[in-house]
Amino acid sequence: MPRGNHRLALIAGLATIALGLSACGGGNIDQPSSSGTDAGGKKCGDLRIAVNPWTGYVSNAHVIGYVAESKLGCKVTYPDVKEEVGWQGMASGSIDTIVENWGHADLTKKYITEQKTVQDAGLTGNQGIIGWFVPPWMAEKYPDITDWNNLNKYADMFKTSESGGKGQLLDGDPSYVTNDEALVANLKLNYKVVTGGSEAALITSFRQAEKNKTPLLAYFYDPQWFFSEMKLVKVELPKYTDGCDADAKKVACDYPPYELNKLIATKFAESGSPAVDLIKKFQWTNDDQNAVSEMIANQNMTPEDAAKKWVEANPDKVNAWLG
């Protein structure tokens, strides 16, 4: 997710999901060759899609993987790795692709610019946002809390047993893209960053805070299916300007908007696999991703079943990836 350094359950009506799933319907999905080759006769073989620990990424990975397996005859596996480990895997030959990348200028320089062992495979179509959020009840009761300039005024309210007498800023998985330690220090905020754990742990914390009307300030991100359940309110940090986060230790500005992209190993890109073109052509919207993520997170569907349902409901988009 979603460096600076770097993303499961929802109550949404099935009718809402059905509308989202049918929005791009029409036509039939092209059928694969029975021999497991594409129309040009190229065999796909193995496709190893890295999976990072947040549901939106899982949605990207399994939709691409389902299409690759069912339409191109690929043998797809999903190694669970942290973000940086995925880049290392592409360089070493153990991973073929990362299908949702959140920036990482340092890794881009190392693996794409210098080593040339990884290539940019184009945008996913998703717009990424990282920031600090409070539950709705807090923004309603304390409307000025959404301006970072006022956070110190409320620091005592956010104290916990883990925050050492300061206000607590709850972060996510340690592997996520985050500038939060630097932001707290450089904005002179009387807060301590406390690791909350997984995406599911962050969501549970927001649910409990809203239900019990307890204070919570936490890192979160979009695209994210949970916003359909709870309208979290973003705290406005100093406006992001180009280059304001160039020095990780001196960051004192908001996170940039992220145009999320895909990555492929150079060796894989040169393999002739038809899955290379599929990955490069794959694009969808935040709403598309969130629809699949909600099925996984709230409807208890497996990623494979959720991907299959979305693919079957969106043949026009899928055919464009295969064209």
PDB file of C-alpha atoms in Angstrom:
ATOM      1  CA  MET A   1       0.000   0.000   0.000  1.00  0.00           C
ATOM      2  CA  PRO A   2      -1.510   1.379   1.222  1.00  0.00           C
ATOM      3  CA  ARG A   3       6.328   4.462   1.232  1.00  0.00           C
ATOM      4  CA  GLY A   4       6.319   7.079   2.695  1.00  0.00           C
ATOM      5  CA  ASN A   5       7.121   3.403   4.137  1.00  0.00           C
ATOM      6  CA  HIS A   6       2.967   1.514   3.246  1.00  0.00           C
ATOM      7  CA  ARG A   7      -4.046  -1.947   3.283  1.00  0.00           C
ATOM      8  CA  LEU A   8     -12.742  -7.698   6.665  1.00  0.00           C
ATOM      9  CA  ALA A   9     -17.095  -7.221   7.104  1.00  0.00           C
ATOM     10  CA  LEU A  10     -19.813  -4.775   5.803  1.00  0.00           C
ATOM     11  CA  ILE A  11     -23.599  -4.525   5.854  1.00  0.00           C
ATOM     12  CA  ALA A  12     -24.545  -3.663   2.310  1.00  0.00           C
ATOM     13  CA  GLY A  13     -27.673  -4.782   0.475  1.00  0.00           C
ATOM     14  CA  LEU A  14     -27.360  -7.482  -2.098  1.00  0.00           C
ATOM     15  CA  ALA A  15     -29.396  -5.302  -4.406  1.00  0.00           C
ATOM     16  CA  THR A  16     -26.674  -2.643  -4.282  1.00  0.00           C
ATOM     17  CA  ILE A  17     -24.013  -5.156  -5.204  1.00  0.00           C
ATOM     18  CA  ALA A  18     -26.173  -6.575  -7.963  1.00  0.00           C
ATOM     19  CA  LEU A  19     -26.513  -3.134  -9.496  1.00  0.00           C
ATOM     20  CA  GLY A  20     -22.755  -2.604  -9.305  1.00  0.00           C
ATOM     21  CA  LEU A  21     -22.074  -5.969 -10.839  1.00  0.00           C
ATOM     22  CA  SER A  22     -24.486  -5.500 -13.724  1.00  0.00           C
ATOM     23  CA  ALA A  23     -23.475  -1.955 -14.599  1.00  0.00           C
ATOM     24  CA  CYS A  24     -20.981  -3.037 -17.237  1.00  0.00           C
ATOM     25  CA  GLY A  25     -22.745  -6.199 -18.369  1.00  0.00           C
ATOM     26  CA  GLY A  26     -23.709  -7.162 -21.879  1.00  0.00           C
ATOM     27  CA  GLY A  27     -22.359  -9.663 -24.339  1.00  0.00           C
ATOM     28  CA  ASN A  28     -20.475 -12.860 -23.637  1.00  0.00           C
ATOM     29  CA  ILE A  29     -16.931 -13.402 -22.433  1.00  0.00           C
ATOM     30  CA  ASP A  30     -14.728 -14.913 -25.104  1.00  0.00           C
ATOM     31  CA  GLN A  31     -14.086 -18.574 -24.451  1.00  0.00           C
ATOM     32  CA  PRO A  32     -10.559 -19.939 -24.010  1.00  0.00           C
ATOM     33  CA  SER A  33      -8.879 -22.478 -26.153  1.00  0.00           C
ATOM     34  CA  SER A  34      -9.307 -26.001 -24.762  1.00  0.00           C
ATOM     35  CA  SER A  35      -5.547 -26.483 -25.080  1.00  0.00           C
ATOM     36  CA  GLY A  36      -4.728 -23.730 -22.590  1.00  0.00           C
ATOM     37  CA  THR A  37      -3.269 -21.389 -25.218  1.00  0.00           C
ATOM     38  CA  ASP A  38      -4.339 -17.957 -26.390  1.00  0.00           C
ATOM     39  CA  ALA A  39      -5.616 -17.197 -29.883  1.00  0.00           C
ATOM     40  CA  GLY A  40      -2.039 -16.851 -31.086  1.00  0.00           C
ATOM     41  CA  GLY A  41      -1.162 -20.329 -29.906  1.00  0.00           C
ATOM     42  CA  LYS A  42       1.088 -19.255 -27.026  1.00  0.00           C
ATOM     43  CA  LYS A  43       0.967 -21.353 -23.886  1.00  0.00           C
ATOM     44  CA  CYS A  44       0.539 -19.474 -20.646  1.00  0.00           C
ATOM     45  CA  GLY A  45       2.176 -21.825 -18.163  1.00  0.00           C
ATOM     46  CA  ASP A  46       2.698 -20.650 -14.586  1.00  0.00           C
ATOM     47  CA  LEU A  47       1.547 -17.239 -13.368  1.00  0.00           C
ATOM     48  CA  ARG A  48       2.622 -16.227  -9.862  1.00  0.00           C
ATOM     49  CA  ILE A  49       0.678 -13.203  -8.625  1.00  0.00           C
ATOM     50  CA  ALA A  50       1.954 -11.675  -5.395  1.00  0.00           C
ATOM     51  CA  VAL A  51      -0.786 -11.029  -2.826  1.00  0.00           C
ATOM     52  CA  ASN A  52      -0.345  -8.144  -0.365  1.00  0.00           C
ATOM     53  CA  PRO A  53      -2.325  -7.990   2.904  1.00  0.00           C
ATOM     54  CA  TRP A  54      -5.415  -5.902   2.132  1.00  0.00           C
ATOM     55  CA  THR A  55      -8.694  -6.911   0.561  1.00  0.00           C
ATOM     56  CA  GLY A  56      -8.626  -4.544  -2.401  1.00  0.00           C
ATOM     57  CA  TYR A  57      -5.349  -6.053  -3.544  1.00  0.00           C
ATOM     58  CA  VAL A  58      -6.800  -9.554  -3.138  1.00  0.00           C
ATOM     59  CA  SER A  59      -9.659  -8.492  -5.418  1.00  0.00           C
ATOM     60  CA  ASN A  60      -7.292  -7.313  -8.158  1.00  0.00           C
ATOM     61  CA  ALA A  61      -5.185 -10.448  -7.897  1.00  0.00           C
ATOM     62  CA  HIS A  62      -8.017 -12.961  -8.034  1.00  0.00           C
ATOM     63  CA  VAL A  63      -9.947 -11.271 -10.829  1.00  0.00           C
ATOM     64  CA  ILE A  64      -6.812 -11.215 -12.973  1.00  0.00           C
ATOM     65  CA  GLY A  65      -5.983 -14.740 -11.855  1.00  0.00           C
ATOM     66  CA  TYR A  66      -9.466 -16.085 -12.601  1.00  0.00           C
ATOM     67  CA  VAL A  67      -9.397 -14.620 -16.113  1.00  0.00           C
ATOM     68  CA  ALA A  68      -5.860 -15.909 -16.700  1.00  0.00           C
ATOM     69  CA  GLU A  69      -6.797 -19.392 -15.553  1.00  0.00           C
ATOM     70  CA  SER A  70     -10.242 -19.725 -17.139  1.00  0.00           C
ATOM     71  CA  LYS A  71      -9.584 -17.858 -20.397  1.00  0.00           C
ATOM     72  CA  LEU A  72      -5.856 -18.323 -21.055  1.00  0.00           C
ATOM     73  CA  GLY A  73      -5.218 -21.685 -19.433  1.00  0.00           C
ATOM     74  CA  CYS A  74      -2.631 -20.373 -16.973  1.00  0.00           C
ATOM     75  CA  LYS A  75      -1.695 -22.227 -13.806  1.00  0.00           C
ATOM     76  CA  VAL A  76      -2.090 -19.443 -11.233  1.00  0.00           C
ATOM     77  CA  THR A  77      -0.633 -19.308  -7.732  1.00  0.00           C
ATOM     78  CA  TYR A  78      -0.882 -16.489  -5.170  1.00  0.00           C
ATOM     79  CA  PRO A  79       2.175 -16.152  -2.900  1.00  0.00           C
ATOM     80  CA  ASP A  80       1.304 -14.092   0.206  1.00  0.00           C
ATOM     81  CA  VAL A  81       4.053 -11.493   0.631  1.00  0.00           C
ATOM     82  CA  LYS A  82       4.626  -8.016   2.014  1.00  0.00           C
ATOM     83  CA  GLU A  83       5.109  -5.254  -0.523  1.00  0.00           C
ATOM     84  CA  GLU A  84       8.902  -5.006  -0.541  1.00  0.00           C
ATOM     85  CA  VAL A  85       9.233  -8.794  -0.578  1.00  0.00           C
ATOM     86  CA  GLY A  86       7.117  -8.866  -3.735  1.00  0.00           C
ATOM     87  CA  TRP A  87       9.593  -6.581  -5.508  1.00  0.00           C
ATOM     88  CA  GLN A  88      12.446  -8.791  -4.344  1.00  0.00           C
ATOM     89  CA  GLY A  89      10.585 -11.818  -5.668  1.00  0.00           C
ATOM     90  CA  MET A  90      10.182 -10.295  -9.114  1.00  0.00           C
ATOM     91  CA  ALA A  91      13.909  -9.560  -9.190  1.00  0.00           C
ATOM     92  CA  SER A  92      14.838 -13.084  -8.083  1.00  0.00           C
ATOM     93  CA  GLY A  93      12.376 -14.874 -10.365  1.00  0.00           C
ATOM     94  CA  SER A  94       9.974 -16.260  -7.750  1.00  0.00           C
ATOM     95  CA  ILE A  95       7.105 -13.814  -8.502  1.00  0.00           C
ATOM     96  CA  ASP A  96       5.796 -12.633 -11.871  1.00  0.00           C
ATOM     97  CA  THR A  97       3.634  -9.641 -11.001  1.00  0.00           C
ATOM     98  CA  ILE A  98       2.376  -7.187  -8.396  1.00  0.00           C
ATOM     99  CA  VAL A  99      -1.098  -6.001  -9.369  1.00  0.00           C
ATOM    100  CA  GLU A 100      -1.559  -2.994  -7.057  1.00  0.00           C
ATOM    101  CA  ASN A 101       1.458  -0.844  -6.306  1.00  0.00           C
ATOM    102  CA  TRP A 102       1.348   2.217  -4.024  1.00  0.00           C
ATOM    103  CA  GLY A 103       4.287   4.357  -5.064  1.00  0.00           C
ATOM    104  CA  HIS A 104       7.529   3.161  -3.447  1.00  0.00           C
ATOM    105  CA  ALA A 105       9.953   5.554  -5.138  1.00  0.00           C
ATOM    106  CA  ASP A 106      12.909   3.825  -3.473  1.00  0.00           C
ATOM    107  CA  LEU A 107      11.963   0.410  -4.841  1.00  0.00           C
ATOM    108  CA  THR A 108      11.170   1.868  -8.264  1.00  0.00           C
ATOM    109  CA  LYS A 109      14.656   3.357  -8.422  1.00  0.00           C
ATOM    110  CA  LYS A 110      16.347   0.142  -7.304  1.00  0.00           C
ATOM    111  CA  TYR A 111      14.470  -2.466  -9.321  1.00  0.00           C
ATOM    112  CA  ILE A 112      13.138  -0.578 -12.372  1.00  0.00           C
ATOM    113  CA  THR A 113      15.675   2.181 -13.014  1.00  0.00           C
ATOM    114  CA  GLU A 114      18.908   0.593 -11.806  1.00  0.00           C
ATOM    115  CA  GLN A 115      18.548  -3.210 -11.928  1.00  0.00           C
ATOM    116  CA  LYS A 116      15.923  -3.254 -14.703  1.00  0.00           C
ATOM    117  CA  THR A 117      14.571  -6.502 -13.232  1.00  0.00           C
ATOM    118  CA  VAL A 118      11.044  -5.057 -12.879  1.00  0.00           C
ATOM    119  CA  GLN A 119       8.863  -3.148 -15.350  1.00  0.00           C
ATOM    120  CA  ASP A 120       5.888  -0.823 -14.987  1.00  0.00           C
ATOM    121  CA  ALA A 121       2.837  -2.608 -16.434  1.00  0.00           C
ATOM    122  CA  GLY A 122       0.508   0.394 -16.531  1.00  0.00           C
ATOM    123  CA  LEU A 123      -2.246   1.823 -14.358  1.00  0.00           C
ATOM    124  CA  THR A 124      -4.935  -0.259 -12.654  1.00  0.00           C
ATOM    125  CA  GLY A 125      -7.482   2.539 -13.027  1.00  0.00           C
ATOM    126  CA  ASN A 126      -7.802   2.804  -9.241  1.00  0.00           C
ATOM    127  CA  GLN A 127      -7.284   6.116  -7.466  1.00  0.00           C
ATOM    128  CA  GLY A 128      -5.530   5.673  -4.107  1.00  0.00           C
ATOM    129  CA  ILE A 129      -5.857   7.843  -1.004  1.00  0.00           C
ATOM    130  CA  ILE A 130      -4.010   7.420   2.318  1.00  0.00           C
ATOM    131  CA  GLY A 131      -4.740   9.545   5.362  1.00  0.00           C
ATOM    132  CA  TRP A 132      -5.885   9.909   8.958  1.00  0.00           C
ATOM    133  CA  PHE A 133      -9.547   9.339   9.739  1.00  0.00           C
ATOM    134  CA  VAL A 134     -11.971   9.640  12.639  1.00  0.00           C
ATOM    135  CA  PRO A 135     -15.332   7.877  13.064  1.00  0.00           C
ATOM    136  CA  PRO A 136     -18.447   9.871  12.095  1.00  0.00           C
ATOM    137  CA  TRP A 137     -19.590  10.582  15.649  1.00  0.00           C
ATOM    138  CA  MET A 138     -16.355  12.448  16.415  1.00  0.00           C
ATOM    139  CA  ALA A 139     -16.530  14.690  13.365  1.00  0.00           C
ATOM    140  CA  GLU A 140     -20.120  15.541  14.263  1.00  0.00           C
ATOM    141  CA  LYS A 141     -19.417  16.306  17.938  1.00  0.00           C
ATOM    142  CA  TYR A 142     -16.009  17.966  17.397  1.00  0.00           C
ATOM    143  CA  PRO A 143     -16.151  19.462  13.883  1.00  0.00           C
ATOM    144  CA  ASP A 144     -12.779  21.214  14.178  1.00  0.00           C
ATOM    145  CA  ILE A 145     -11.021  17.922  14.889  1.00  0.00           C
ATOM    146  CA  THR A 146     -10.721  17.319  11.148  1.00  0.00           C
ATOM    147  CA  ASP A 147      -8.081  20.090  10.928  1.00  0.00           C
ATOM    148  CA  TRP A 148      -4.644  18.848  11.997  1.00  0.00           C
ATOM    149  CA  ASN A 149      -3.959  22.211  13.646  1.00  0.00           C
ATOM    150  CA  ASN A 150      -6.471  21.288  16.332  1.00  0.00           C
ATOM    151  CA  LEU A 151      -5.266  17.776  17.061  1.00  0.00           C
ATOM    152  CA  ASN A 152      -3.089  18.732  20.027  1.00  0.00           C
ATOM    153  CA  LYS A 153      -6.142  20.287  21.660  1.00  0.00           C
ATOM    154  CA  TYR A 154      -7.746  16.844  21.663  1.00  0.00           C
ATOM    155  CA  ALA A 155      -4.635  14.746  22.366  1.00  0.00           C
ATOM    156  CA  ASP A 156      -5.676  13.794  25.911  1.00  0.00           C
ATOM    157  CA  MET A 157      -8.924  12.376  24.586  1.00  0.00           C
ATOM    158  CA  PHE A 158      -6.999   9.872  22.446  1.00  0.00           C
ATOM    159  CA  LYS A 159      -4.753   8.529  25.230  1.00  0.00           C
ATOM    160  CA  THR A 160      -4.598   4.748  25.607  1.00  0.00           C
ATOM    161  CA  SER A 161      -2.606   2.306  27.694  1.00  0.00           C
ATOM    162  CA  GLU A 162      -0.240   1.915  24.720  1.00  0.00           C
ATOM    163  CA  SER A 163       0.348   5.564  23.890  1.00  0.00           C
ATOM    164  CA  GLY A 164       2.577   6.533  26.835  1.00  0.00           C
ATOM    165  CA  GLY A 165       0.646   9.570  28.042  1.00  0.00           C
ATOM    166  CA  LYS A 166       0.210  10.967  24.516  1.00  0.00           C
ATOM    167  CA  GLY A 167      -2.688  10.728  22.121  1.00  0.00           C
ATOM    168  CA  GLN A 168      -2.785   7.530  20.095  1.00  0.00           C
ATOM    169  CA  LEU A 169      -2.591   7.457  16.296  1.00  0.00           C
ATOM    170  CA  LEU A 170      -3.481   3.921  15.254  1.00  0.00           C
ATOM    171  CA  ASP A 171      -1.566   2.581  12.260  1.00  0.00           C
ATOM    172  CA  GLY A 172      -2.158  -0.553  10.200  1.00  0.00           C
ATOM    173  CA  ASP A 173       0.004  -3.461   9.126  1.00  0.00           C
ATOM    174  CA  PRO A 174       3.708  -2.562   9.572  1.00  0.00           C
ATOM    175  CA  SER A 175       4.283  -3.240   5.875  1.00  0.00           C
ATOM    176  CA  TYR A 176       1.849  -0.540   4.741  1.00  0.00           C
ATOM    177  CA  VAL A 177       3.006   2.721   3.183  1.00  0.00           C
ATOM    178  CA  THR A 178       3.126   5.206   6.052  1.00  0.00           C
ATOM    179  CA  ASN A 179       4.788   8.533   6.837  1.00  0.00           C
ATOM    180  CA  ASP A 180       3.057   8.764  10.195  1.00  0.00           C
ATOM    181  CA  GLU A 181       6.075   8.704  12.526  1.00  0.00           C
ATOM    182  CA  ALA A 182       7.650  11.584  10.605  1.00  0.00           C
ATOM    183  CA  LEU A 183       4.377  13.500  10.399  1.00  0.00           C
ATOM    184  CA  VAL A 184       3.798  13.317  14.147  1.00  0.00           C
ATOM    185  CA  ALA A 185       7.341  14.521  14.843  1.00  0.00           C
ATOM    186  CA  ASN A 186       7.546  17.227  12.193  1.00  0.00           C
ATOM    187  CA  LEU A 187       4.075  18.648  12.866  1.00  0.00           C
ATOM    188  CA  LYS A 188       4.925  18.645  16.595  1.00  0.00           C
ATOM    189  CA  LEU A 189       1.875  16.632  17.521  1.00  0.00           C
ATOM    190  CA  ASN A 190       1.512  15.220  21.025  1.00  0.00           C
ATOM    191  CA  TYR A 191       0.729  11.754  19.693  1.00  0.00           C
ATOM    192  CA  LYS A 192       2.334   8.326  19.533  1.00  0.00           C
ATOM    193  CA  VAL A 193       1.957   6.011  16.548  1.00  0.00           C
ATOM    194  CA  VAL A 194       0.695   2.612  17.703  1.00  0.00           C
ATOM    195  CA  THR A 195       0.567  -0.360  15.320  1.00  0.00           C
ATOM    196  CA  GLY A 196      -2.955  -1.725  15.105  1.00  0.00           C
ATOM    197  CA  GLY A 197      -2.290  -4.650  12.783  1.00  0.00           C
ATOM    198  CA  SER A 198      -4.275  -5.876   9.811  1.00  0.00           C
ATOM    199  CA  GLU A 199      -6.936  -4.196   7.718  1.00  0.00           C
ATOM    200  CA  ALA A 200      -9.522  -6.237   9.625  1.00  0.00           C
ATOM    201  CA  ALA A 201      -8.160  -4.932  12.943  1.00  0.00           C
ATOM    202  CA  LEU A 202      -8.446  -1.322  11.767  1.00  0.00           C
ATOM    203  CA  ILE A 203     -12.029  -1.895  10.648  1.00  0.00           C
ATOM    204  CA  THR A 204     -12.928  -3.529  13.963  1.00  0.00           C
ATOM    205  CA  SER A 205     -11.460  -0.528  15.792  1.00  0.00           C
ATOM    206  CA  PHE A 206     -13.574   1.904  13.755  1.00  0.00           C
ATOM    207  CA  ARG A 207     -16.708  -0.156  14.331  1.00  0.00           C
ATOM    208  CA  GLN A 208     -16.162  -0.269  18.067  1.00  0.00           C
ATOM    209  CA  ALA A 209     -15.342   3.446  18.245  1.00  0.00           C
ATOM    210  CA  GLU A 210     -18.529   4.387  16.411  1.00  0.00           C
ATOM    211  CA  LYS A 211     -20.734   1.979  18.372  1.00  0.00           C
ATOM    212  CA  ASN A 212     -19.371   2.916  21.798  1.00  0.00           C
ATOM    213  CA  LYS A 213     -18.681   6.587  20.995  1.00  0.00           C
ATOM    214  CA  THR A 214     -15.032   6.220  21.963  1.00  0.00           C
ATOM    215  CA  PRO A 215     -12.278   8.400  20.431  1.00  0.00           C
ATOM    216  CA  LEU A 216     -10.216   7.013  17.574  1.00  0.00           C
ATOM    217  CA  LEU A 217      -7.723   8.572  15.184  1.00  0.00           C
ATOM    218  CA  ALA A 218      -6.399   6.046  12.688  1.00  0.00           C
ATOM    219  CA  TYR A 219      -4.596   5.523   9.397  1.00  0.00           C
ATOM    220  CA  PHE A 220      -6.831   4.278   6.591  1.00  0.00           C
ATOM    221  CA  TYR A 221      -7.046   4.276   2.803  1.00  0.00           C
ATOM    222  CA  ASP A 222      -9.222   4.168  -0.285  1.00  0.00           C
ATOM    223  CA  PRO A 223     -10.205   2.250  -2.435  1.00  0.00           C
ATOM    224  CA  GLN A 224     -11.834   0.511   0.482  1.00  0.00           C
ATOM    225  CA  TRP A 225     -15.173  -1.314   0.657  1.00  0.00           C
ATOM    226  CA  PHE A 226     -15.679  -0.268   4.314  1.00  0.00           C
ATOM    227  CA  PHE A 227     -16.581   3.310   3.315  1.00  0.00           C
ATOM    228  CA  SER A 228     -19.909   1.909   2.083  1.00  0.00           C
ATOM    229  CA  GLU A 229     -20.653   0.867   5.642  1.00  0.00           C
ATOM    230  CA  MET A 230     -19.200   3.799   7.556  1.00  0.00           C
ATOM    231  CA  LYS A 231     -18.547   7.311   6.303  1.00  0.00           C
ATOM    232  CA  LEU A 232     -15.212   7.915   8.001  1.00  0.00           C
ATOM    233  CA  VAL A 233     -14.063  11.528   8.020  1.00  0.00           C
ATOM    234  CA  LYS A 234     -10.582  12.458   6.842  1.00  0.00           C
ATOM    235  CA  VAL A 235      -8.367  14.777   8.885  1.00  0.00           C
ATOM    236  CA  GLU A 236      -6.895  17.479   6.675  1.00  0.00           C
ATOM    237  CA  LEU A 237      -3.104  17.497   6.932  1.00  0.00           C
ATOM    238  CA  PRO A 238      -0.887  20.199   5.369  1.00  0.00           C
ATOM    239  CA  LYS A 239      -1.533  20.145   1.639  1.00  0.00           C
ATOM    240  CA  TYR A 240       0.619  17.840  -0.433  1.00  0.00           C
ATOM    241  CA  THR A 241       2.894  19.550  -2.946  1.00  0.00           C
ATOM    242  CA  ASP A 242       5.242  17.881  -5.372  1.00  0.00           C
ATOM    243  CA  GLY A 243       8.428  16.854  -3.586  1.00  0.00           C
ATOM    244  CA  CYS A 244       7.239  17.618  -0.048  1.00  0.00           C
ATOM    245  CA  ASP A 245       7.746  13.951   0.848  1.00  0.00           C
ATOM    246  CA  ALA A 246      11.128  13.574  -0.889  1.00  0.00           C
ATOM    247  CA  ASP A 247      12.968  13.225   2.424  1.00  0.00           C
ATOM    248  CA  ALA A 248      11.167  10.573   4.459  1.00  0.00           C
ATOM    249  CA  LYS A 249      12.496  11.952   7.740  1.00  0.00           C
ATOM    250  CA  LYS A 250      11.325  15.504   7.022  1.00  0.00           C
ATOM    251  CA  VAL A 251       7.812  14.817   5.718  1.00  0.00           C
ATOM    252  CA  ALA A 252       5.331  17.399   7.028  1.00  0.00           C
ATOM    253  CA  CYS A 253       2.616  17.191   4.373  1.00  0.00           C
ATOM    254  CA  ASP A 254      -0.321  15.004   3.473  1.00  0.00           C
ATOM    255  CA  TYR A 255       0.048  11.826   1.435  1.00  0.00           C
ATOM    256  CA  PRO A 256      -0.009  12.291  -2.332  1.00  0.00           C
ATOM    257  CA  PRO A 257      -2.879  11.054  -4.468  1.00  0.00           C
ATOM    258  CA  TYR A 258      -1.844   7.684  -5.864  1.00  0.00           C
ATOM    259  CA  GLU A 259      -2.396   6.538  -9.428  1.00  0.00           C
ATOM    260  CA  LEU A 260      -2.109   2.845  -8.622  1.00  0.00           C
ATOM    261  CA  ASN A 261      -0.187   0.721 -11.086  1.00  0.00           C
ATOM    262  CA  LYS A 262       0.870  -2.826 -11.880  1.00  0.00           C
ATOM    263  CA  LEU A 263       4.373  -4.276 -12.049  1.00  0.00           C
ATOM    264  CA  ILE A 264       5.817  -7.265 -13.880  1.00  0.00           C
ATOM    265  CA  ALA A 265       9.156  -9.028 -13.667  1.00  0.00           C
ATOM    266  CA  THR A 266      11.307  -8.291 -16.727  1.00  0.00           C
ATOM    267  CA  LYS A 267      11.920 -12.014 -17.221  1.00  0.00           C
ATOM    268  CA  PHE A 268       8.170 -12.629 -17.218  1.00  0.00           C
ATOM    269  CA  ALA A 269       7.561  -9.675 -19.566  1.00  0.00           C
ATOM    270  CA  GLU A 270       9.917 -11.273 -22.088  1.00  0.00           C
ATOM    271  CA  SER A 271       8.501 -14.797 -21.715  1.00  0.00           C
ATOM    272  CA  GLY A 272       5.838 -14.529 -24.413  1.00  0.00           C
ATOM    273  CA  SER A 273       3.087 -15.508 -21.975  1.00  0.00           C
ATOM    274  CA  PRO A 274      -0.371 -14.230 -23.017  1.00  0.00           C
ATOM    275  CA  ALA A 275      -0.862 -13.279 -19.362  1.00  0.00           C
ATOM    276  CA  VAL A 276       1.561 -10.376 -19.880  1.00  0.00           C
ATOM    277  CA  ASP A 277      -0.917  -8.604 -22.164  1.00  0.00           C
ATOM    278  CA  LEU A 278      -3.802  -9.409 -19.819  1.00  0.00           C
ATOM    279  CA  ILE A 279      -2.018  -7.761 -16.897  1.00  0.00           C
ATOM    280  CA  LYS A 280      -1.039  -4.728 -18.959  1.00  0.00           C
ATOM    281  CA  LYS A 281      -4.606  -4.267 -20.257  1.00  0.00           C
ATOM    282  CA  PHE A 282      -6.317  -4.869 -16.907  1.00  0.00           C
ATOM    283  CA  GLN A 283      -8.074  -1.717 -15.705  1.00  0.00           C
ATOM    284  CA  TRP A 284     -11.129  -1.123 -13.566  1.00  0.00           C
ATOM    285  CA  THR A 285     -12.575   1.419 -11.137  1.00  0.00           C
ATOM    286  CA  ASN A 286     -12.637   1.830  -7.373  1.00  0.00           C
ATOM    287  CA  ASP A 287     -16.294   0.790  -7.468  1.00  0.00           C
ATOM    288  CA  ASP A 288     -15.380  -2.386  -9.357  1.00  0.00           C
ATOM    289  CA  GLN A 289     -12.746  -3.287  -6.812  1.00  0.00           C
ATOM    290  CA  ASN A 290     -14.965  -2.456  -3.857  1.00  0.00           C
ATOM    291  CA  ALA A 291     -17.772  -4.643  -5.224  1.00  0.00           C
ATOM    292  CA  VAL A 292     -15.463  -7.674  -5.270  1.00  0.00           C
ATOM    293  CA  SER A 293     -13.922  -6.779  -1.911  1.00  0.00           C
ATOM    294  CA  GLU A 294     -17.353  -6.517  -0.284  1.00  0.00           C
ATOM    295  CA  MET A 295     -18.257  -9.989  -1.498  1.00  0.00           C
ATOM    296  CA  ILE A 296     -15.069 -11.347   0.047  1.00  0.00           C
ATOM    297  CA  ALA A 297     -15.260  -9.355   3.276  1.00  0.00           C
ATOM    298  CA  ASN A 298     -18.958  -9.316   4.080  1.00  0.00           C
ATOM    299  CA  GLN A 299     -20.637 -12.054   2.079  1.00  0.00           C
ATOM    300  CA  ASN A 300     -18.034 -14.641   3.123  1.00  0.00           C
ATOM    301  CA  MET A 301     -17.314 -15.581  -0.469  1.00  0.00           C
ATOM    302  CA  THR A 302     -13.925 -16.991  -1.333  1.00  0.00           C
ATOM    303  CA  PRO A 303     -11.763 -14.690  -3.467  1.00  0.00           C
ATOM    304  CA  GLU A 304     -12.119 -17.185  -6.316  1.00  0.00           C
ATOM    305  CA  ASP A 305     -15.928 -17.191  -6.147  1.00  0.00           C
ATOM    306  CA  ALA A 306     -16.130 -13.412  -5.835  1.00  0.00           C
ATOM    307  CA  ALA A 307     -13.841 -12.990  -8.838  1.00  0.00           C
ATOM    308  CA  LYS A 308     -15.888 -15.475 -10.876  1.00  0.00           C
ATOM    309  CA  LYS A 309     -19.143 -13.666 -10.044  1.00  0.00           C
ATOM    310  CA  TRP A 310     -17.746 -10.263 -11.015  1.00  0.00           C
ATOM    311  CA  VAL A 311     -16.138 -11.571 -14.225  1.00  0.00           C
ATOM    312  CA  GLU A 312     -19.352 -13.246 -15.357  1.00  0.00           C
ATOM    313  CA  ALA A 313     -21.295 -10.019 -14.694  1.00  0.00           C
ATOM    314  CA  ASN A 314     -18.814  -7.807 -16.597  1.00  0.00           C
ATOM    315  CA  PRO A 315     -18.010  -9.494 -19.927  1.00  0.00           C
ATOM    316  CA  ASP A 316     -17.402  -6.248 -21.803  1.00  0.00           C
ATOM    317  CA  LYS A 317     -14.625  -5.154 -19.475  1.00  0.00           C
ATOM    318  CA  VAL A 318     -13.076  -8.615 -19.405  1.00  0.00           C
ATOM    319  CA  ASN A 319     -13.159  -8.936 -23.209  1.00  0.00           C
ATOM    320  CA  ALA A 320     -11.338  -5.609 -23.458  1.00  0.00           C
ATOM    321  CA  TRP A 321      -8.525  -7.036 -21.332  1.00  0.00           C
ATOM    322  CA  LEU A 322      -8.343 -10.088 -23.571  1.00  0.00           C
ATOM    323  CA  GLY A 323      -8.563  -8.206 -26.871  1.00  0.00           C
TER     324      GLY A 323
END
